[in-house]
């Protein structure tokens, strides 16, 4: 997908220059519809939700009955992490659409999308959104409030406070889950519990293995074909008897391509960004890149087609 996307976009830009803009607008409205379904299936009683999902088994993902307070919401369309990242990417994009087109529903959509990760419990996305919020205000406040009336600014502040109040319990629940896992690791009681859902524990083991792999070939890396084999060999030395994933795009990149490869990647990306001279596009690219770089600490997303396509689409939006 990363190779095909530029070719497809180059063709469609010649035929229809606004194809990316239209695509993101259609995507944003479809995500609103999808979020309504997601909220509905998580708010209604579990028995009713299970019955609905079973009847729509060919369309929706199997219903995962777990503690939503600790382990996040059920998402009927895709893996929760992927869904929350696409929502956040779209939230950043429609915020900039609001800056350019001055249509209030874009601002409402942006708040709706960016807050959804907190409600659904995707911790990496939550952390990334918290990190980019100051940059959003710093980089966009001049454009955001330049022509806004006082009532409009008051409405925005009220919406922000309301959103923070709404997501506060979910933030507390994810903090509680993390503390619970760390305490279980410290007192070695995690083996007595259902640690397959202990995402903090799994990430700690994954990162430790990834660092061991990097130490074997730090300059050029293992190569994309050998990385999995070497990673699993390291994992065998301290096995948890659950599937262990890579859980860090940055560590995966360094393990596969080495320090030399990651330097080439970062320089190429910065060169791409320095070609943007117009402020809105450059500001968007900075916030998008910052969000992505934070999420990549916790998840290896570019191993999945959904995330590869989302990354390429929203990078192209710049």
CSV table of C-alpha atoms in Angstrom, one decimal:
chain,number,residue,atom,x,y,z
A,1,UNK,CA,0.0,0.0,0.0
A,2,UNK,CA,2.8,2.5,0.7
A,3,UNK,CA,4.2,2.0,-2.8
A,4,UNK,CA,0.8,2.1,-4.5
A,5,UNK,CA,-0.6,5.1,-2.7
A,6,UNK,CA,1.7,7.7,-4.3
A,7,UNK,CA,1.1,6.3,-7.8
A,8,UNK,CA,-2.7,6.3,-7.3
A,9,UNK,CA,-2.7,9.8,-5.8
A,10,UNK,CA,-0.5,11.2,-8.6
A,11,UNK,CA,-2.9,9.9,-11.2
A,12,UNK,CA,-6.1,11.1,-9.4
A,13,UNK,CA,-4.5,14.5,-8.7
A,14,UNK,CA,-4.2,15.1,-12.4
A,15,UNK,CA,-7.8,13.9,-13.1
A,16,UNK,CA,-9.4,15.5,-10.0
A,17,UNK,CA,-7.1,17.7,-7.9
A,18,UNK,CA,-9.3,17.7,-4.8
A,19,UNK,CA,-9.6,13.9,-4.6
A,20,UNK,CA,-7.8,13.7,-1.2
A,21,UNK,CA,-9.8,16.5,0.3
A,22,UNK,CA,-13.1,14.9,-0.8
A,23,UNK,CA,-12.0,11.5,0.4
A,24,UNK,CA,-11.2,12.8,3.9
A,25,UNK,CA,-14.6,14.6,4.0
A,26,UNK,CA,-16.4,11.4,3.1
A,27,UNK,CA,-14.3,9.5,5.6
A,28,UNK,CA,-15.2,11.9,8.4
A,29,UNK,CA,-18.9,11.6,7.9
A,30,UNK,CA,-18.7,7.8,7.7
A,31,UNK,CA,-16.7,7.8,10.9
A,32,UNK,CA,-19.5,9.8,12.7
A,33,UNK,CA,-21.9,7.1,11.5
A,34,UNK,CA,-19.6,4.3,12.7
A,35,UNK,CA,-19.0,5.9,16.1
A,36,UNK,CA,-22.8,6.1,16.7
A,37,UNK,CA,-23.0,2.3,16.1
A,38,UNK,CA,-19.9,1.7,18.3
A,39,UNK,CA,-21.3,3.9,21.2
A,40,UNK,CA,-24.7,2.2,20.9
A,41,UNK,CA,-23.3,-1.4,21.1
A,42,UNK,CA,-21.2,-0.5,24.2
A,43,UNK,CA,-23.9,1.4,26.1
A,44,UNK,CA,-26.7,-1.1,25.8
A,45,UNK,CA,-26.7,-4.2,28.0
A,46,UNK,CA,-24.1,-6.9,27.0
A,47,UNK,CA,-26.7,-9.6,26.3
A,48,UNK,CA,-28.6,-7.4,23.8
A,49,UNK,CA,-25.3,-6.3,22.1
A,50,UNK,CA,-24.1,-9.9,21.9
A,51,UNK,CA,-27.4,-10.9,20.3
A,52,UNK,CA,-27.2,-8.1,17.7
A,53,UNK,CA,-23.6,-8.9,16.8
A,54,UNK,CA,-24.3,-12.6,16.4
A,55,UNK,CA,-27.1,-11.8,13.9
A,56,UNK,CA,-24.7,-9.5,12.0
A,57,UNK,CA,-21.8,-11.9,12.2
A,58,UNK,CA,-20.9,-11.5,8.5
A,59,UNK,CA,-20.6,-7.8,8.9
A,60,UNK,CA,-19.3,-7.0,12.4
A,61,UNK,CA,-16.4,-8.4,14.4
A,62,UNK,CA,-17.1,-11.1,17.1
A,63,UNK,CA,-18.2,-9.5,20.3
A,64,UNK,CA,-15.4,-9.5,22.9
A,65,UNK,CA,-16.9,-9.6,26.4
A,66,UNK,CA,-14.3,-8.1,28.7
A,67,UNK,CA,-14.1,-5.5,31.4
A,68,UNK,CA,-14.6,-2.2,29.4
A,69,UNK,CA,-13.6,-0.2,32.4
A,70,UNK,CA,-10.1,-1.8,32.5
A,71,UNK,CA,-9.5,-3.1,28.9
A,72,UNK,CA,-11.4,-0.7,26.7
A,73,UNK,CA,-14.5,-0.8,24.5
A,74,UNK,CA,-15.6,-3.3,21.9
A,75,UNK,CA,-15.2,-1.9,18.3
A,76,UNK,CA,-17.4,-3.7,15.7
A,77,UNK,CA,-15.3,-2.8,12.6
A,78,UNK,CA,-11.6,-3.4,13.3
A,79,UNK,CA,-9.0,-3.6,16.0
A,80,UNK,CA,-9.6,-0.9,18.6
A,81,UNK,CA,-6.1,0.6,18.3
A,82,UNK,CA,-6.4,0.9,14.5
A,83,UNK,CA,-9.9,2.5,14.8
A,84,UNK,CA,-8.8,5.1,17.4
A,85,UNK,CA,-5.7,6.0,15.3
A,86,UNK,CA,-7.9,6.6,12.2
A,87,UNK,CA,-10.3,8.7,14.3
A,88,UNK,CA,-7.4,10.8,15.7
A,89,UNK,CA,-5.9,11.3,12.2
A,90,UNK,CA,-9.3,12.4,10.9
A,91,UNK,CA,-9.8,14.6,14.0
A,92,UNK,CA,-6.5,16.4,13.2
A,93,UNK,CA,-7.4,16.7,9.5
A,94,UNK,CA,-10.9,18.2,10.1
A,95,UNK,CA,-9.5,20.6,12.6
A,96,UNK,CA,-7.4,22.1,9.8
A,97,UNK,CA,-10.5,22.0,7.5
A,98,UNK,CA,-12.2,24.1,10.1
A,99,UNK,CA,-9.4,26.6,10.0
A,100,UNK,CA,-9.6,26.9,6.2
A,101,UNK,CA,-13.3,26.6,5.6
A,102,UNK,CA,-14.6,28.0,8.9
A,103,UNK,CA,-17.5,25.5,9.1
A,104,UNK,CA,-18.4,24.8,12.8
A,105,UNK,CA,-19.3,21.2,12.3
A,106,UNK,CA,-15.7,20.4,11.4
A,107,UNK,CA,-14.7,21.7,14.9
A,108,UNK,CA,-17.4,19.6,16.5
A,109,UNK,CA,-16.2,16.5,14.5
A,110,UNK,CA,-12.6,17.1,15.5
A,111,UNK,CA,-13.5,17.2,19.2
A,112,UNK,CA,-15.7,14.1,18.8
A,113,UNK,CA,-12.9,12.1,17.0
A,114,UNK,CA,-10.0,13.2,19.2
A,115,UNK,CA,-11.9,12.4,22.4
A,116,UNK,CA,-13.1,9.0,21.3
A,117,UNK,CA,-9.7,7.3,22.1
A,118,UNK,CA,-10.2,8.3,25.7
A,119,UNK,CA,-13.7,6.8,25.8
A,120,UNK,CA,-12.7,3.6,24.0
A,121,UNK,CA,-9.5,3.1,26.0
A,122,UNK,CA,-6.7,3.1,23.4
A,123,UNK,CA,-3.8,4.3,25.7
A,124,UNK,CA,-1.2,5.0,23.0
A,125,UNK,CA,-3.7,7.2,21.1
A,126,UNK,CA,-4.7,8.9,24.4
A,127,UNK,CA,-1.1,9.7,25.2
A,128,UNK,CA,-0.4,11.0,21.7
A,129,UNK,CA,-3.6,13.2,21.8
A,130,UNK,CA,-2.5,14.7,25.2
A,131,UNK,CA,0.9,15.5,23.7
A,132,UNK,CA,-0.4,17.2,20.6
A,133,UNK,CA,-3.0,19.4,22.3
A,134,UNK,CA,-0.5,22.1,23.4
A,135,UNK,CA,1.0,22.1,19.9
A,136,UNK,CA,-2.5,22.4,18.3
A,137,UNK,CA,-3.1,25.5,20.4
A,138,UNK,CA,0.4,26.9,19.9
A,139,UNK,CA,0.5,26.4,16.1
A,140,UNK,CA,-3.2,27.1,15.2
A,141,UNK,CA,-4.4,29.6,17.8
A,142,UNK,CA,-3.6,32.6,15.6
A,143,UNK,CA,-5.6,31.1,12.7
A,144,UNK,CA,-8.2,29.6,14.9
A,145,UNK,CA,-9.2,32.7,16.7
A,146,UNK,CA,-8.2,35.4,14.2
A,147,UNK,CA,-11.8,35.9,12.8
A,148,UNK,CA,-13.8,34.2,15.6
A,149,UNK,CA,-16.3,36.1,17.5
A,150,UNK,CA,-16.4,36.2,21.3
A,151,UNK,CA,-19.5,34.0,21.5
A,152,UNK,CA,-17.7,31.5,19.3
A,153,UNK,CA,-14.7,31.4,21.5
A,154,UNK,CA,-16.9,31.0,24.6
A,155,UNK,CA,-18.7,28.1,22.9
A,156,UNK,CA,-15.4,26.4,22.1
A,157,UNK,CA,-14.1,26.7,25.7
A,158,UNK,CA,-17.4,25.3,27.0
A,159,UNK,CA,-17.1,22.4,24.6
A,160,UNK,CA,-13.5,21.7,25.6
A,161,UNK,CA,-14.4,21.7,29.3
A,162,UNK,CA,-17.4,19.4,28.6
A,163,UNK,CA,-15.2,17.0,26.6
A,164,UNK,CA,-12.6,16.9,29.4
A,165,UNK,CA,-15.3,16.2,32.0
A,166,UNK,CA,-16.8,13.5,29.8
A,167,UNK,CA,-13.5,11.6,29.2
A,168,UNK,CA,-12.1,12.0,32.8
A,169,UNK,CA,-13.4,8.7,34.1
A,170,UNK,CA,-11.9,6.8,31.2
A,171,UNK,CA,-8.5,8.4,31.7
A,172,UNK,CA,-8.7,7.3,35.4
A,173,UNK,CA,-9.6,3.8,34.4
A,174,UNK,CA,-6.6,3.4,32.1
A,175,UNK,CA,-4.3,4.7,34.8
A,176,UNK,CA,-5.8,2.2,37.2
A,177,UNK,CA,-5.3,-0.6,34.7
A,178,UNK,CA,-1.6,0.4,34.2
A,179,UNK,CA,-1.0,0.6,38.0
A,180,UNK,CA,-2.7,-2.8,38.4
A,181,UNK,CA,-0.4,-4.4,35.9
A,182,UNK,CA,2.8,-2.9,37.2
A,183,UNK,CA,1.9,-4.0,40.8
A,184,UNK,CA,1.2,-7.5,39.5
A,185,UNK,CA,4.6,-7.6,37.8
A,186,UNK,CA,6.4,-6.3,40.9
A,187,UNK,CA,4.9,-8.8,43.3
A,188,UNK,CA,5.0,-11.6,40.6
A,189,UNK,CA,1.3,-12.4,41.0
A,190,UNK,CA,0.5,-11.8,37.3
A,191,UNK,CA,0.9,-15.5,36.4
A,192,UNK,CA,-2.1,-16.2,38.6
A,193,UNK,CA,-4.2,-13.7,36.7
A,194,UNK,CA,-5.5,-13.4,33.1
A,195,UNK,CA,-2.3,-11.7,32.0
A,196,UNK,CA,-3.0,-12.2,28.2
A,197,UNK,CA,-4.9,-8.8,28.5
A,198,UNK,CA,-2.0,-7.2,30.4
A,199,UNK,CA,-0.9,-4.8,27.6
A,200,UNK,CA,1.7,-3.1,29.8
A,201,UNK,CA,3.3,-6.4,30.7
A,202,UNK,CA,3.4,-7.6,27.1
A,203,UNK,CA,5.0,-4.3,25.9
A,204,UNK,CA,7.7,-4.4,28.6
A,205,UNK,CA,8.7,-7.9,27.5
A,206,UNK,CA,8.5,-7.0,23.8
A,207,UNK,CA,10.7,-3.9,24.2
A,208,UNK,CA,13.2,-5.9,26.2
A,209,UNK,CA,13.4,-8.5,23.4
A,210,UNK,CA,13.6,-5.8,20.7
A,211,UNK,CA,16.5,-4.1,22.4
A,212,UNK,CA,18.4,-7.4,22.6
A,213,UNK,CA,17.8,-7.9,18.8
A,214,UNK,CA,19.1,-4.4,18.1
A,215,UNK,CA,22.3,-5.1,20.1
A,216,UNK,CA,23.1,-8.0,17.7
A,217,UNK,CA,23.2,-5.9,14.5
A,218,UNK,CA,23.0,-2.2,15.6
A,219,UNK,CA,24.3,-0.6,12.4
A,220,UNK,CA,22.6,-2.4,9.5
A,221,UNK,CA,19.9,-4.3,11.3
A,222,UNK,CA,18.7,-7.9,10.8
A,223,UNK,CA,16.8,-7.2,7.5
A,224,UNK,CA,13.1,-7.5,7.1
A,225,UNK,CA,13.3,-11.3,6.3
A,226,UNK,CA,15.3,-12.4,9.3
A,227,UNK,CA,13.9,-10.1,12.0
A,228,UNK,CA,11.0,-12.3,13.0
A,229,UNK,CA,13.2,-15.4,13.4
A,230,UNK,CA,15.8,-13.6,15.5
A,231,UNK,CA,13.1,-11.8,17.6
A,232,UNK,CA,11.4,-15.2,18.4
A,233,UNK,CA,14.8,-16.7,19.4
A,234,UNK,CA,15.2,-13.9,21.9
A,235,UNK,CA,11.6,-14.4,23.1
A,236,UNK,CA,12.3,-18.1,23.8
A,237,UNK,CA,14.7,-17.2,26.5
A,238,UNK,CA,12.0,-15.5,28.6
A,239,UNK,CA,8.7,-16.9,27.4
A,240,UNK,CA,5.3,-15.9,28.7
A,241,UNK,CA,3.3,-18.5,26.8
A,242,UNK,CA,1.3,-15.9,25.0
A,243,UNK,CA,1.9,-14.5,21.4
A,244,UNK,CA,4.4,-11.7,21.7
A,245,UNK,CA,4.1,-8.8,19.3
A,246,UNK,CA,6.7,-6.2,18.4
A,247,UNK,CA,4.8,-3.3,20.1
A,248,UNK,CA,7.1,-0.5,18.8
A,249,UNK,CA,7.4,0.8,15.3
A,250,UNK,CA,10.6,2.6,16.2
A,251,UNK,CA,12.3,-0.5,17.7
A,252,UNK,CA,11.0,-2.6,14.8
A,253,UNK,CA,12.5,-0.1,12.3
A,254,UNK,CA,15.9,-0.1,14.1
A,255,UNK,CA,15.9,-3.9,14.4
A,256,UNK,CA,15.1,-4.4,10.7
A,257,UNK,CA,17.1,-1.5,9.1
A,258,UNK,CA,19.6,-0.6,11.8
A,259,UNK,CA,20.6,2.8,13.1
A,260,UNK,CA,21.8,3.7,9.6
A,261,UNK,CA,18.3,2.9,8.1
A,262,UNK,CA,16.4,4.9,10.7
A,263,UNK,CA,18.7,7.9,10.1
A,264,UNK,CA,17.9,7.7,6.4
A,265,UNK,CA,14.2,7.4,7.1
A,266,UNK,CA,14.2,10.5,9.4
A,267,UNK,CA,16.2,12.6,7.0
A,268,UNK,CA,14.0,11.7,4.1
A,269,UNK,CA,10.9,12.5,6.2
A,270,UNK,CA,12.3,15.9,7.3
A,271,UNK,CA,13.3,16.7,3.7
A,272,UNK,CA,9.7,16.0,2.7
A,273,UNK,CA,8.4,18.3,5.4
A,274,UNK,CA,10.8,21.2,4.6
A,275,UNK,CA,9.2,21.4,1.1
A,276,UNK,CA,6.0,22.8,2.7
A,277,UNK,CA,6.1,26.6,2.8
A,278,UNK,CA,2.5,27.4,3.4
A,279,UNK,CA,1.7,27.6,7.2
A,280,UNK,CA,-1.5,25.4,7.4
A,281,UNK,CA,0.1,22.5,5.6
A,282,UNK,CA,3.3,22.7,7.6
A,283,UNK,CA,1.4,23.0,10.9
A,284,UNK,CA,-0.7,20.1,10.0
A,285,UNK,CA,2.4,18.0,9.1
A,286,UNK,CA,4.0,18.8,12.4
A,287,UNK,CA,1.0,17.8,14.5
A,288,UNK,CA,0.3,14.7,12.4
A,289,UNK,CA,4.0,13.6,12.6
A,290,UNK,CA,4.1,14.3,16.4
A,291,UNK,CA,1.0,12.2,16.9
A,292,UNK,CA,2.4,9.4,14.8
A,293,UNK,CA,5.8,9.4,16.4
A,294,UNK,CA,4.2,9.0,19.9
A,295,UNK,CA,1.9,6.1,18.9
A,296,UNK,CA,4.8,4.4,17.1
A,297,UNK,CA,6.5,4.1,20.5
A,298,UNK,CA,3.8,1.7,21.7
A,299,UNK,CA,2.6,-0.1,18.6
A,300,UNK,CA,4.0,-1.5,15.4
A,301,UNK,CA,1.2,-0.2,13.1
A,302,UNK,CA,2.9,-0.3,9.7
A,303,UNK,CA,2.7,-4.1,9.7
A,304,UNK,CA,-1.0,-3.8,9.1
A,305,UNK,CA,-2.6,-2.7,5.8
A,306,UNK,CA,-5.2,-0.5,7.5
A,307,UNK,CA,-2.6,1.6,9.3
A,308,UNK,CA,-0.3,1.7,6.2
A,309,UNK,CA,-3.1,3.1,4.1
A,310,UNK,CA,-4.2,5.5,6.8
A,311,UNK,CA,-0.6,6.8,7.3
A,312,UNK,CA,-0.1,7.3,3.5
A,313,UNK,CA,-3.6,9.0,3.1
A,314,UNK,CA,-3.2,11.5,5.9
A,315,UNK,CA,0.4,12.2,5.1
A,316,UNK,CA,-0.7,13.0,1.5
A,317,UNK,CA,-3.4,15.3,2.9
A,318,UNK,CA,-0.5,17.7,3.8
